[in-house]
Short mmCIF file of C-alpha atoms in Angstrom, two decimals:
data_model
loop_
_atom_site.label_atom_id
_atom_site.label_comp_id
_atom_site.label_asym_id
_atom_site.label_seq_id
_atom_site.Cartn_x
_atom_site.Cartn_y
_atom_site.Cartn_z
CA UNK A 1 -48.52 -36.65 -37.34
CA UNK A 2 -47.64 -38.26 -40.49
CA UNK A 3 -43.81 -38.79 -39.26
CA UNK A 4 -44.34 -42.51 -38.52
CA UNK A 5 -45.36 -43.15 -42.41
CA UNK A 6 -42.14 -41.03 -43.91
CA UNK A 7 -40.09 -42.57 -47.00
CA UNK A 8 -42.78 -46.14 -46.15
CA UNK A 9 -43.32 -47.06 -50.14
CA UNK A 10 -46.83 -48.43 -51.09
CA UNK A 11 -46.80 -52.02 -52.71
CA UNK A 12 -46.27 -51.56 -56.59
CA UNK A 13 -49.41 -51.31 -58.52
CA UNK A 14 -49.19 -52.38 -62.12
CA UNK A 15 -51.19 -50.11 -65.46
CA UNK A 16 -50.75 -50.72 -68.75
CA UNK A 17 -51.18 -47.62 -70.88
CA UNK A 18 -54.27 -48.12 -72.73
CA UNK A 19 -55.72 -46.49 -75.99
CA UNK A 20 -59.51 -46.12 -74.46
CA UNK A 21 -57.83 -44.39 -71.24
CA UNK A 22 -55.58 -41.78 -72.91
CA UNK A 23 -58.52 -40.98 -75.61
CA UNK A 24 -60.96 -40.43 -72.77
CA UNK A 25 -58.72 -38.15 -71.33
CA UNK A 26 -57.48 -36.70 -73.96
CA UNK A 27 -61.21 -35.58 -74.78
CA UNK A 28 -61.36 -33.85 -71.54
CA UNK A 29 -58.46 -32.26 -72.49
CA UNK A 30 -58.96 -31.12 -75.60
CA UNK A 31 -56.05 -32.64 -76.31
CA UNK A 32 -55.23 -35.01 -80.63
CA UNK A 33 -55.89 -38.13 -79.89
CA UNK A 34 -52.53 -39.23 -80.44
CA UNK A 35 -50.78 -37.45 -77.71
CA UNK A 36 -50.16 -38.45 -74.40
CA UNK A 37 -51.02 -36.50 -71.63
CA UNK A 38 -48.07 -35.49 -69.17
CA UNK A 39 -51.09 -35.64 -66.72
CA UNK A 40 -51.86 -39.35 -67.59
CA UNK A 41 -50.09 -40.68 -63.97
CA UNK A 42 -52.13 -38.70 -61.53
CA UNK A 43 -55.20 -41.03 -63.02
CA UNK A 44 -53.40 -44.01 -61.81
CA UNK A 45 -53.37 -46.02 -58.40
CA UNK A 46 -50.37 -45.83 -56.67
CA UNK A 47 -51.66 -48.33 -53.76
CA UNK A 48 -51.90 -47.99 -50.54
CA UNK A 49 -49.78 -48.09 -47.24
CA UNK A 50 -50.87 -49.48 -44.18
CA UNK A 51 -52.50 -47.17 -41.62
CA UNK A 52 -51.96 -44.11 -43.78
CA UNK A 53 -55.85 -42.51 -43.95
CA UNK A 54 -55.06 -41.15 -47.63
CA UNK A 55 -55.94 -39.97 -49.90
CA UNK A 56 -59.33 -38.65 -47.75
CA UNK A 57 -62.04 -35.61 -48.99
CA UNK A 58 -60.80 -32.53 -47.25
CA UNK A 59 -57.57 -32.21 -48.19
CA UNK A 60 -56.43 -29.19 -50.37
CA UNK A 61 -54.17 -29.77 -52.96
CA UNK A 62 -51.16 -27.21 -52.74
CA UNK A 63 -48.82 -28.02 -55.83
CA UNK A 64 -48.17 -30.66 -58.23
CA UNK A 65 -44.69 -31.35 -60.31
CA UNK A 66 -43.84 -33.82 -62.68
CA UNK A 67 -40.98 -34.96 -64.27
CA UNK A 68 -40.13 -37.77 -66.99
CA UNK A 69 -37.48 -39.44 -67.68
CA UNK A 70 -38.89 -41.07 -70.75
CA UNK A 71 -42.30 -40.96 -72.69
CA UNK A 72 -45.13 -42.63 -72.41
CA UNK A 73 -46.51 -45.07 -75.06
CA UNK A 74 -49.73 -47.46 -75.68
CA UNK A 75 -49.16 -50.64 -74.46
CA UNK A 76 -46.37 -49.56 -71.74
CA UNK A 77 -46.51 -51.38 -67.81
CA UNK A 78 -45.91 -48.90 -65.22
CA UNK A 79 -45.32 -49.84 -62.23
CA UNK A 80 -46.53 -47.34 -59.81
CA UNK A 81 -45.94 -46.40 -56.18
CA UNK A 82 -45.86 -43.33 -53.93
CA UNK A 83 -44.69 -42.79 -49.98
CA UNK A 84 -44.96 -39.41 -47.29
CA UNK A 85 -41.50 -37.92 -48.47
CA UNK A 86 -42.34 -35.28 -45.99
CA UNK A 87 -44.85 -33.53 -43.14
CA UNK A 88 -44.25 -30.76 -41.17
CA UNK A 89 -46.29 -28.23 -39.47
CA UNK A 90 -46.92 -24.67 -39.77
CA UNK A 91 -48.84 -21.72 -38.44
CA UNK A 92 -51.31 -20.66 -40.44
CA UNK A 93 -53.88 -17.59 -40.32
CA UNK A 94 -56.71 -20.02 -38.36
CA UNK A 95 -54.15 -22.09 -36.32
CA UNK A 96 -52.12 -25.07 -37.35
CA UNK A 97 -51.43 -26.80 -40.64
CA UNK A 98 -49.40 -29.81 -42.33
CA UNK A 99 -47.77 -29.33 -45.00
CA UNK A 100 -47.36 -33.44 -46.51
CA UNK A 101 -45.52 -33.97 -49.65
CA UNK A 102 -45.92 -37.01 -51.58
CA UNK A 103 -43.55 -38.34 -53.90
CA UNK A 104 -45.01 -40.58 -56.97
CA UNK A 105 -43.13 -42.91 -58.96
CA UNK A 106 -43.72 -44.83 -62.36
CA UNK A 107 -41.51 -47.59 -63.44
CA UNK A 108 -41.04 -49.58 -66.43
CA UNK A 109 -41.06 -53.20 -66.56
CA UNK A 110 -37.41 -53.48 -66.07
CA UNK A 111 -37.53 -51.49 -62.95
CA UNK A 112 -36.16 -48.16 -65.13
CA UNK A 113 -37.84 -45.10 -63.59
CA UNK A 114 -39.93 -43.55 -66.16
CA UNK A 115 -40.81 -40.37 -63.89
CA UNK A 116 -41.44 -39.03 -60.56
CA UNK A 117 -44.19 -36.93 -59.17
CA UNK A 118 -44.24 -34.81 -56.21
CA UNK A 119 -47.85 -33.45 -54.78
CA UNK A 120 -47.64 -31.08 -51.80
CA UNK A 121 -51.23 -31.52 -49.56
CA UNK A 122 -52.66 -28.77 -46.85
CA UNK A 123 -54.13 -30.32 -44.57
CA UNK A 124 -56.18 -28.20 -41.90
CA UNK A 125 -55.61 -28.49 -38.34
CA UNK A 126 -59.88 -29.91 -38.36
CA UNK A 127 -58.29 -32.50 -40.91
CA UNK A 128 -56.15 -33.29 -39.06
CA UNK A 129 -57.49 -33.65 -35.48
CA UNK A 130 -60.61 -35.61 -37.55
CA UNK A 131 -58.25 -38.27 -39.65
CA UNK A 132 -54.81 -38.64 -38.11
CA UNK A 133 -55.29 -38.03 -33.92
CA UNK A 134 -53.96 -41.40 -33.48
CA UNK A 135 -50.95 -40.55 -35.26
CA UNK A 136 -47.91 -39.21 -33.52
#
């Protein structure tokens, strides 16, 4: 269902770390005001890519990883962008489900990757037949 979008990159979206941002999260967090979040990319837009009906409400959020390759200051452009890295379908207890990871990246203005992200989404087989039954 999602096969036709695999390893399709969205169009680069561009964030500059700002103080405001990581302070408001950081107060969510509970977190000195100084410190970064290792969080601070899932706030981010990572675009979108043509035809692809995500992210939609419904879909349950399996597992999240993230992994840097540098830190994260004030000031710092990232350059951020994410594709399907992979679907496939299972059986599950009420019928059918898709498993769809997503890989995020975050790059520095030089084009350096600063770190990668990988989210894997459930997505029911009523998600499914609702959002992507044009899909093959």
């Amino acid at each position: 269902m999602l096969k036709k979008y695999l390893k399709q990159w969205s169009k680069p979206q561009r964030h500059t770390i700002q103080a405001t941002l990581v302070e408001k999260l950081n107060g969510v967090l509970n977190l000195q005001t100084h410190t970064i979040s290792p969080t601070l990319p899932i706030v981010f837009d990572y675009g979108t890519i043509a035809g692809l009906p995500l992210p939609l409400p419904g879909l349950i959020h399996g597992s999240q990883r993230i992994h840097y390759y540098k830190k994260l200051a004030i000031d710092d452009k990232v350059d951020c962008q994410y594709c399907v890295n992979s679907f496939e379908l299972k059986e599950g207890k009420k019928g059918q489900i898709g498993l769809a990871t997503l890989l995020y990246r975050g790059f520095d203005v030089h084009g350096d990757i600063i770190y990668e992200m990988e989210s894997v989404l459930i997505l029911s087989k009523m998600y499914m037949e609702r959002n992507l039954k044009n899909d093959s």
